[in-house]
Each structure stands twice: as structure tokens, then as C-alpha cells.
Coordinates of C-alpha atoms and ligand atoms in Angstrom, one line a residue:
M1 CA -27.9 -65.8 -67.8
K2 CA -24.4 -64.7 -66.7
F3 CA -23.8 -63.1 -63.3
G4 CA -24.1 -59.4 -64.2
T5 CA -27.3 -60.0 -66.3
K6 CA -28.8 -61.9 -63.4
A7 CA -27.9 -59.1 -61.0
L8 CA -30.0 -56.7 -63.1
H9 CA -32.8 -58.9 -64.4
A10 CA -33.4 -62.1 -62.3
G11 CA -36.7 -62.1 -60.4
V12 CA -37.4 -58.5 -61.6
E13 CA -40.2 -57.9 -64.1
P14 CA -41.7 -54.6 -65.2
D15 CA -44.8 -53.7 -63.0
P16 CA -47.8 -55.3 -64.7
A17 CA -50.1 -52.4 -63.7
T18 CA -48.0 -49.6 -65.2
G19 CA -45.0 -50.9 -67.0
A20 CA -42.7 -49.3 -64.4
I21 CA -39.2 -50.7 -65.1
M22 CA -38.2 -50.7 -61.4
T23 CA -40.0 -53.0 -59.0
P24 CA -42.4 -50.8 -57.1
I25 CA -42.2 -50.4 -53.3
Y26 CA -45.4 -52.2 -52.4
Q27 CA -45.9 -50.4 -49.1
T28 CA -48.9 -52.4 -48.1
S29 CA -49.7 -54.7 -45.2
T30 CA -52.7 -56.4 -46.8
Y31 CA -54.3 -57.2 -50.2
I32 CA -58.0 -57.2 -51.1
Q33 CA -59.8 -60.4 -51.9
A34 CA -62.7 -60.5 -54.4
S35 CA -64.3 -63.2 -52.3
P36 CA -62.9 -65.1 -49.3
G37 CA -59.7 -67.0 -50.4
D38 CA -59.9 -65.5 -53.9
H39 CA -56.7 -63.4 -54.1
K40 CA -53.8 -62.8 -56.5
G41 CA -51.2 -64.8 -54.4
Y42 CA -50.7 -62.1 -51.8
E43 CA -52.7 -62.1 -48.5
Y44 CA -50.7 -60.4 -45.9
S45 CA -47.2 -58.8 -46.0
R46 CA -45.5 -60.9 -43.3
T47 CA -46.3 -63.9 -45.5
Q48 CA -45.7 -62.4 -49.0
N49 CA -44.9 -59.0 -50.4
P50 CA -44.2 -58.4 -54.1
T51 CA -41.1 -56.2 -53.5
R52 CA -39.6 -58.7 -51.1
H53 CA -40.6 -61.5 -53.4
A54 CA -38.7 -60.0 -56.4
L55 CA -35.6 -59.6 -54.2
E56 CA -35.9 -63.2 -52.9
K57 CA -36.0 -64.5 -56.4
N58 CA -33.1 -62.3 -57.4
I59 CA -30.8 -63.4 -54.6
A60 CA -31.7 -67.1 -55.2
A61 CA -30.7 -66.7 -58.8
L62 CA -27.4 -65.1 -57.9
E63 CA -26.6 -68.1 -55.7
N64 CA -27.7 -70.6 -58.4
G65 CA -30.4 -71.7 -55.9
K66 CA -34.1 -72.6 -56.3
H67 CA -35.5 -70.7 -53.3
G68 CA -34.6 -67.5 -51.6
L69 CA -36.0 -66.0 -48.4
C70 CA -35.2 -62.6 -46.9
F71 CA -35.2 -61.6 -43.3
G72 CA -35.0 -58.4 -41.2
S73 CA -31.3 -58.9 -40.5
G74 CA -28.5 -61.5 -41.1
L75 CA -29.1 -62.7 -37.5
A76 CA -32.8 -63.1 -38.1
A77 CA -31.8 -65.4 -41.0
I78 CA -29.4 -67.4 -38.8
D79 CA -32.1 -67.5 -36.1
T80 CA -34.5 -69.1 -38.6
I81 CA -32.0 -71.6 -39.9
I82 CA -31.2 -72.8 -36.3
K83 CA -34.9 -73.2 -35.6
L84 CA -34.9 -76.1 -38.1
L85 CA -33.3 -77.9 -35.1
S86 CA -34.8 -79.3 -31.9
P87 CA -33.5 -79.5 -28.3
G88 CA -30.9 -82.2 -28.0
D89 CA -29.6 -81.6 -31.5
E90 CA -25.9 -80.7 -32.1
V91 CA -24.2 -78.3 -34.5
I92 CA -20.5 -78.4 -35.4
S93 CA -19.5 -74.9 -36.1
A94 CA -16.3 -73.3 -37.2
N95 CA -14.6 -71.5 -34.3
D96 CA -13.7 -68.3 -36.3
L97 CA -17.1 -66.7 -36.7
Y98 CA -18.9 -63.4 -36.8
G99 CA -19.2 -62.3 -33.2
G100 CA -23.0 -62.0 -33.4
T101 CA -23.3 -65.6 -34.7
Y102 CA -21.2 -66.9 -31.8
R103 CA -23.5 -64.9 -29.4
I104 CA -26.8 -66.2 -30.8
F105 CA -25.5 -69.8 -30.8
T106 CA -24.1 -69.6 -27.2
K107 CA -26.4 -67.1 -25.4
V108 CA -29.7 -67.9 -27.1
F109 CA -29.8 -71.4 -28.6
E110 CA -27.6 -73.2 -26.0
G111 CA -30.2 -72.1 -23.5
L112 CA -32.9 -73.8 -25.6
G113 CA -31.0 -77.1 -25.6
I114 CA -29.0 -77.1 -28.8
K115 CA -25.3 -77.9 -28.4
F116 CA -22.6 -76.3 -30.4
H117 CA -19.0 -77.6 -30.9
F118 CA -16.7 -74.7 -32.0
I119 CA -13.8 -76.3 -33.8
G120 CA -11.0 -75.4 -36.2
M121 CA -12.0 -76.4 -39.8
E122 CA -8.7 -75.5 -41.6
D123 CA -8.3 -79.3 -41.6
I124 CA -11.7 -80.4 -42.7
N125 CA -11.2 -83.9 -41.4
N126 CA -11.4 -82.4 -37.8
I127 CA -15.2 -82.3 -38.3
E128 CA -15.5 -86.1 -38.2
N129 CA -14.0 -86.1 -34.7
Y130 CA -17.2 -84.3 -33.4
I131 CA -19.9 -86.1 -35.4
N132 CA -22.2 -88.3 -33.4
D133 CA -25.8 -89.5 -33.7
K134 CA -27.1 -86.1 -32.4
T135 CA -25.3 -84.0 -35.0
R136 CA -27.7 -82.3 -37.4
M137 CA -25.8 -79.4 -38.9
I138 CA -22.3 -78.2 -39.9
W139 CA -22.0 -74.4 -39.9
L140 CA -19.1 -72.4 -41.4
E141 CA -18.1 -69.1 -42.9
T142 CA -15.4 -68.7 -45.5
P143 CA -13.3 -66.6 -45.6
T144 CA -13.7 -66.4 -41.9
N145 CA -14.2 -63.2 -40.0
P146 CA -11.8 -61.6 -39.2
M147 CA -8.9 -64.1 -39.7
M148 CA -9.6 -64.7 -43.4
N149 CA -9.1 -68.4 -43.2
I150 CA -10.4 -70.5 -46.0
I151 CA -12.5 -73.5 -45.3
D152 CA -13.0 -76.3 -47.9
I153 CA -16.7 -76.2 -48.7
K154 CA -16.6 -79.2 -51.0
G155 CA -14.8 -81.2 -48.4
A156 CA -17.3 -80.2 -45.7
A157 CA -20.2 -81.0 -48.0
A158 CA -18.8 -84.5 -48.6
I159 CA -18.6 -85.1 -44.8
A160 CA -22.1 -83.7 -44.3
K161 CA -23.5 -86.0 -47.1
K162 CA -21.7 -89.0 -45.6
H163 CA -23.3 -88.5 -42.2
N164 CA -26.6 -87.2 -43.5
V165 CA -26.4 -83.8 -41.8
L166 CA -27.0 -80.3 -43.2
L167 CA -24.2 -78.0 -44.3
A168 CA -24.9 -74.3 -43.8
V169 CA -22.5 -71.7 -45.2
D170 CA -22.5 -68.0 -44.2
N171 CA -21.4 -66.5 -47.6
T172 CA -21.5 -62.8 -46.5
F173 CA -17.8 -62.2 -47.0
S174 CA -17.5 -63.8 -50.4
T175 CA -20.9 -62.8 -51.9
P176 CA -22.3 -64.9 -54.7
Y177 CA -20.0 -63.0 -57.1
L178 CA -17.0 -64.7 -55.7
Q179 CA -18.3 -68.1 -54.4
N180 CA -21.5 -70.2 -54.7
P181 CA -21.7 -72.7 -51.8
L182 CA -24.7 -74.6 -53.1
D183 CA -22.7 -75.4 -56.3
L184 CA -20.0 -76.8 -54.0
G185 CA -22.5 -79.1 -52.2
A186 CA -23.8 -77.0 -49.3
D187 CA -27.5 -77.3 -48.4
I188 CA -28.1 -73.8 -47.0
V189 CA -26.4 -70.5 -47.9
M190 CA -27.0 -67.4 -45.8
H191 CA -26.1 -63.8 -46.2
S192 CA -26.0 -60.7 -44.1
V193 CA -27.5 -58.6 -46.9
T194 CA -26.5 -55.6 -44.9
K195 CA -23.0 -56.0 -46.2
Y196 CA -22.0 -56.4 -49.9
L197 CA -25.4 -57.3 -51.4
G198 CA -27.0 -54.1 -50.1
G199 CA -23.6 -52.5 -50.6
H200 CA -24.4 -48.9 -49.6
S201 CA -24.4 -49.0 -45.8
D202 CA -28.1 -48.0 -45.7
V203 CA -30.0 -51.3 -44.9
V204 CA -29.9 -54.1 -42.4
M205 CA -31.2 -57.4 -43.9
G206 CA -30.5 -61.1 -44.2
A207 CA -31.2 -63.8 -46.7
V208 CA -31.2 -67.6 -47.0
V209 CA -31.0 -69.6 -50.3
V210 CA -31.6 -73.4 -50.6
N211 CA -32.3 -75.9 -53.4
D212 CA -34.2 -78.5 -51.4
D213 CA -38.1 -78.0 -51.6
A214 CA -38.7 -79.5 -48.1
I215 CA -36.1 -77.3 -46.4
H216 CA -37.5 -74.3 -48.2
Q217 CA -41.0 -75.1 -47.0
Q218 CA -39.8 -75.4 -43.4
L219 CA -37.9 -72.2 -43.6
A220 CA -40.8 -70.3 -45.2
F221 CA -43.0 -71.7 -42.5
L222 CA -40.6 -70.3 -39.9
Q223 CA -40.3 -67.0 -41.7
N224 CA -44.0 -66.6 -41.6
S225 CA -44.5 -68.0 -38.1
C226 CA -41.7 -66.1 -36.4
G227 CA -42.1 -63.0 -38.6
G228 CA -38.6 -61.6 -38.9
V229 CA -39.2 -60.2 -42.4
P230 CA -37.8 -57.0 -44.0
G231 CA -40.0 -54.2 -45.2
P232 CA -40.7 -53.3 -48.9
Q233 CA -38.7 -50.1 -48.8
D234 CA -35.5 -52.0 -47.7
S235 CA -36.2 -54.7 -50.2
F236 CA -36.3 -52.0 -52.9
L237 CA -33.0 -50.5 -51.8
V238 CA -31.3 -53.9 -51.9
L239 CA -32.7 -54.7 -55.4
R240 CA -31.2 -51.4 -56.4
G241 CA -27.9 -52.1 -54.7
I242 CA -27.6 -55.6 -56.3
K243 CA -27.8 -54.1 -59.8
T244 CA -24.1 -53.0 -59.4
L245 CA -22.9 -55.9 -57.3
H246 CA -20.6 -57.3 -60.0
L247 CA -19.1 -53.9 -60.8
R248 CA -18.6 -53.1 -57.1
M249 CA -17.0 -56.5 -56.4
Q250 CA -14.6 -56.1 -59.3
R251 CA -13.3 -52.9 -57.7
H252 CA -13.3 -54.3 -54.2
C253 CA -11.1 -57.1 -55.4
E254 CA -8.7 -54.8 -57.3
N255 CA -8.3 -52.5 -54.4
G256 CA -8.0 -55.4 -51.9
K257 CA -5.1 -56.7 -53.9
K258 CA -3.3 -53.3 -53.9
V259 CA -3.9 -52.7 -50.2
A260 CA -2.8 -56.2 -49.2
E261 CA 0.4 -55.9 -51.2
Y262 CA 1.2 -52.5 -49.7
L263 CA 0.7 -53.8 -46.2
V264 CA 2.8 -56.9 -46.6
N265 CA 5.8 -54.7 -47.3
H266 CA 5.2 -52.2 -44.5
P267 CA 7.9 -52.4 -41.7
K268 CA 5.3 -51.8 -38.9
V269 CA 3.0 -54.6 -40.0
D270 CA 3.4 -58.1 -38.7
K271 CA 1.0 -60.4 -40.5
V272 CA -1.5 -59.6 -43.3
Y273 CA -4.5 -61.9 -43.7
W274 CA -5.9 -61.8 -47.3
P275 CA -6.5 -65.0 -49.2
G276 CA -5.1 -63.6 -52.5
L277 CA -1.6 -63.5 -51.1
K278 CA 0.6 -66.4 -52.2
S279 CA 1.9 -66.5 -48.7
H280 CA -1.7 -67.1 -47.3
P281 CA -1.8 -70.7 -46.0
N282 CA -5.0 -71.6 -47.9
H283 CA -4.2 -69.6 -51.1
H284 CA -4.6 -72.6 -53.3
L285 CA -7.9 -73.6 -51.8
A286 CA -9.2 -70.0 -52.2
K287 CA -8.2 -70.1 -55.8
E288 CA -10.2 -73.3 -56.3
Q289 CA -13.5 -72.3 -54.6
M290 CA -13.5 -68.5 -55.2
R291 CA -13.4 -66.5 -58.4
D292 CA -11.3 -63.7 -56.8
F293 CA -10.3 -62.7 -53.3
G294 CA -12.5 -59.8 -52.2
G295 CA -11.8 -56.6 -50.3
M296 CA -11.6 -57.8 -46.7
I297 CA -8.2 -57.7 -45.2
S298 CA -7.0 -58.1 -41.6
F299 CA -3.5 -57.3 -40.3
N300 CA -1.7 -56.9 -37.0
L301 CA 1.2 -54.9 -35.9
K302 CA 4.7 -55.7 -34.7
E303 CA 3.8 -53.7 -31.6
D304 CA 1.0 -56.0 -30.8
T305 CA -1.1 -53.9 -28.4
K306 CA -4.5 -52.4 -28.4
E307 CA -3.0 -48.9 -27.9
A308 CA -0.9 -49.1 -31.0
A309 CA -3.9 -50.2 -33.1
V310 CA -6.2 -47.5 -31.6
K311 CA -3.6 -44.8 -32.5
I312 CA -3.7 -45.9 -36.2
L313 CA -7.5 -46.3 -36.3
E314 CA -8.0 -42.7 -35.0
K315 CA -5.7 -41.4 -37.7
F316 CA -7.4 -42.8 -40.7
Y317 CA -9.1 -40.3 -43.0
Y318 CA -10.8 -42.4 -45.7
F319 CA -11.1 -45.6 -43.7
S320 CA -13.9 -44.7 -41.4
L321 CA -13.9 -46.4 -38.0
A322 CA -17.2 -48.3 -37.9
E323 CA -18.8 -51.7 -37.4
S324 CA -19.9 -53.4 -40.6
L325 CA -18.3 -54.0 -44.0
G326 CA -19.1 -54.4 -47.6
G327 CA -20.2 -50.9 -48.4
V328 CA -18.9 -48.7 -51.2
E329 CA -16.9 -46.7 -48.7
S330 CA -13.8 -48.1 -46.9
L331 CA -14.2 -49.0 -43.3
C332 CA -11.8 -50.0 -40.6
G333 CA -12.4 -51.8 -37.3
H334 CA -10.8 -53.2 -34.2
P335 CA -12.4 -56.7 -33.9
S336 CA -11.2 -57.4 -30.3
T337 CA -13.1 -54.4 -28.9
M338 CA -15.8 -54.0 -31.6
T339 CA -17.3 -56.8 -33.7
H340 CA -15.7 -59.7 -31.7
A341 CA -15.9 -58.2 -28.2
A342 CA -18.4 -60.9 -27.2
I343 CA -15.7 -63.6 -27.7
P344 CA -13.6 -64.3 -24.6
R345 CA -9.9 -63.1 -25.0
E346 CA -8.4 -66.6 -24.6
E347 CA -10.6 -67.9 -27.4
R348 CA -9.7 -64.9 -29.6
L349 CA -6.0 -65.4 -29.1
R350 CA -6.3 -69.1 -30.0
V351 CA -7.4 -68.2 -33.5
G352 CA -4.8 -65.4 -33.9
L353 CA -7.2 -62.5 -33.2
T354 CA -4.7 -60.5 -31.2
D355 CA -5.1 -57.1 -29.5
S356 CA -3.6 -55.1 -32.4
L357 CA -5.6 -56.8 -35.2
I358 CA -7.1 -54.3 -37.5
R359 CA -9.8 -55.3 -40.1
L360 CA -10.2 -53.3 -43.3
S361 CA -13.3 -53.4 -45.5
V362 CA -11.6 -51.9 -48.6
G363 CA -14.1 -49.8 -50.5
I364 CA -14.3 -48.7 -54.1
E365 CA -12.5 -45.4 -53.9
D366 CA -9.3 -44.9 -55.9
A367 CA -6.6 -47.2 -54.5
E368 CA -3.9 -44.4 -54.6
D369 CA -6.0 -42.4 -52.0
L370 CA -6.5 -45.5 -49.8
I371 CA -2.8 -46.3 -49.8
A372 CA -1.9 -42.7 -49.0
D373 CA -4.3 -42.9 -46.1
L374 CA -2.7 -46.1 -44.8
E375 CA 0.7 -44.6 -45.2
Q376 CA 0.0 -41.5 -43.1
A377 CA -1.9 -43.4 -40.4
L378 CA 0.8 -46.0 -40.0
K379 CA 3.5 -43.3 -39.7
Ligands
PLP401 C1 -22.8 -58.9 -40.2 C2 -22.7 -60.3 -40.3 C3 -23.7 -61.2 -39.8 C4 -25.0 -60.6 -39.1 O1 -25.8 -59.9 -40.0 P1 -26.7 -58.7 -39.6 O2 -27.3 -58.2 -40.9 O3 -25.8 -57.7 -38.9 O4 -27.7 -59.2 -38.6 C5 -23.5 -62.5 -40.0 N1 -22.4 -63.0 -40.5 C6 -21.4 -62.3 -41.0 C7 -20.2 -62.9 -41.6 C8 -21.5 -60.9 -40.9 O5 -20.5 -60.1 -41.3

């Protein structure tokens, strides 16, 4: 099955009871048993729910993985992955990360005895400098948020294999339409389903996909034991959203290209961060490991102050000022005061996240309208 066909059909079968073509919302907490232990594979909805199960199979198929698990949010998925580790274990993490990921690593798991090294991974060999006998996992996002750096997944996977540690990739920005980390050698891929997979800004959810049976068993045990599962209604909405993932992504990529090219030539704009630009330092790597370049763009201003950025953000008409990304409508944000406020300023500046940096999630509107909006706001 090719991608678009999988998006529609993988994991989804007509309802055996009625023939309903859409997976029903099994809004139930429990399932009757004919006799103790004699059930149809479903006992209790924290453990298994048919609507969630269809979605888990669907997302696994999109990532070319064997096993999928869904969670109540992207962070609940990350929480479960890190619970594979024990006190004393160490994680080598990319330093350019979603702010909430940085927060759960430093404010929750460091307190429970897990150590994180936050390092630049643009040069993948830097990872080896931090590997020791306590290292258990390498964690990265690519493209990174919000700086849109590209990290070499194949290279990181080779280092992970060599040292027998797990490689986990947050694939939220790329989506499985643009990039499949498991195919590039990663052990674990996670998503904030809230973003492109859901795609309509109406659900908060997370997902994890793996190939290895033993890792899947541990994650499923944690999913059931800790209980951070999504409900059937949200699972239905995401199944519905994913049916157009490939079409939405095509338009996000087309619009992303037009917006990035417009910004590059604007006199008030300093740097534009979008991996599809030939001037992007990792453009070649992006071309190798991604199928296209997506609709996430960051840029900063020649007048590099928070005030200058805020003035523009308040003027946008179609780019709504809001947290989040990946929905059909265009959004804009100011990472240093919004999504990345939890990261200390010195650390932000070190990765280029300056006070005027603006992040765009380019939606699927008509590009001409989006560019007209940028034009009037930048004026
Ligand atoms: C939003 C996001 C998360 C967290 O997901 P939630 O669904 O908000 O809990 C993690 N990683 C990235 C890259 C994100 O954009």
C-alpha cells in the first residue's frame, strides 16, 4: 500500500456488527464477558479500546512500524518512553527541542534520577563525546523546533547501534508523510498527534511507534499501568483527520516554499529558517532523509527585539497568534515568550532563538492571501 491508501485504509475495517464504513466511536469503559476470562479481546478501555486500536494500527502503518500506541498527549507519550529507563541512566538529547520536552526532562525526570545531556547534534559525531556506560538513549527532533535544524537520523542510528543504546525520534514536525525514522534506523518514533496527524486543531494526543516486540511490550505495559490513554471520541477525530494527511501535507509544503521564498527577499527580515532553502546549512541532508520540506518556518528580524516581533504578530490577519502548529489554518508564534519560555535566555540565544524570532505554521489557505498578510504585517 502506498502512503495515501494507507492513510485511508490501514488498521480500519468496516464495523463487523453493522458494516458501518467509519470506525465507530466505542464510547465504553468495559466489555461483557460470557464467562470469567471469556471475552472478545477487550476487557477494559484503559487497556484496549477498538476505536483507539484502529488508530494505533493506522499510525503504525504510516510509520512503516509494527506496533503503535496512542496517549492522551504528546507529552504523555514522551513520559511513557522515558519510563523505559531507571534512576542512574543517562540520555543524550538534542539541545534544540520542544519546550515541553525540555521541561519534562529537566523538571520531572532529572528529579527521579535520570541524567540528560543537551548537546548540539548538527555534527552527529558530537554524540560520541557524551556516551558512557550509563547511556541508554539518544533523543532528537528533526527538523528541530523552532530553529529548523536537520539532524542526521541514519548517522545517529549508527552511533546508537554501535553503543547498544536506543534512538528515539520525535517526528512531529516532519510527519510520516515526509520522513520515517524507523526506516532510517531509529528504535522509537513519537508524535504529538495534536499537530499534523490530527491536523484540525481540535484534539490533544500523542503516539509512539516501534518495530521491536520487547520494547512494544514494555511500552504497552506502561501505557496500561500509568494510564495516559486518549478517549474514543478523540481517536475517531484523529482517524478522520489522517484520511487527508497526504493532501494536507502537499499543500503545507507548497505554501511553505512560497512563504519562505517571499521572506528571504524581504528587507526587514534577517534570517529565514526553512530546510527547503538552498541556503539552509543542512539542505542536502534534508533532501536525503525527507521527501519534502514541510510548512514550518522560523525567521528573525533585522531589528532583533521582542517589541519589533510583537508589533508584527499583532498585525497578522490570517496567521493567528497561538501556541501549537500543524493545523489546516496558519498560525504564528513567538517562541521566546510562548512555546520556549521554559528555556533560559542564555540557552535560547546559544541555539539562535533570538528575541525577535517568529515561528510560522503555514496552513493550507491560498498562498497569495498568506503572502499578502505577511506583506501588510511586515510593513
Ligand atoms: C507539541 C509538541 C510536543 C508535545 O505534544 P503535546 O501533544 O502538546 O503534549 C512534543 N514535541 C513536539 C515537537 C511538539 O511540537
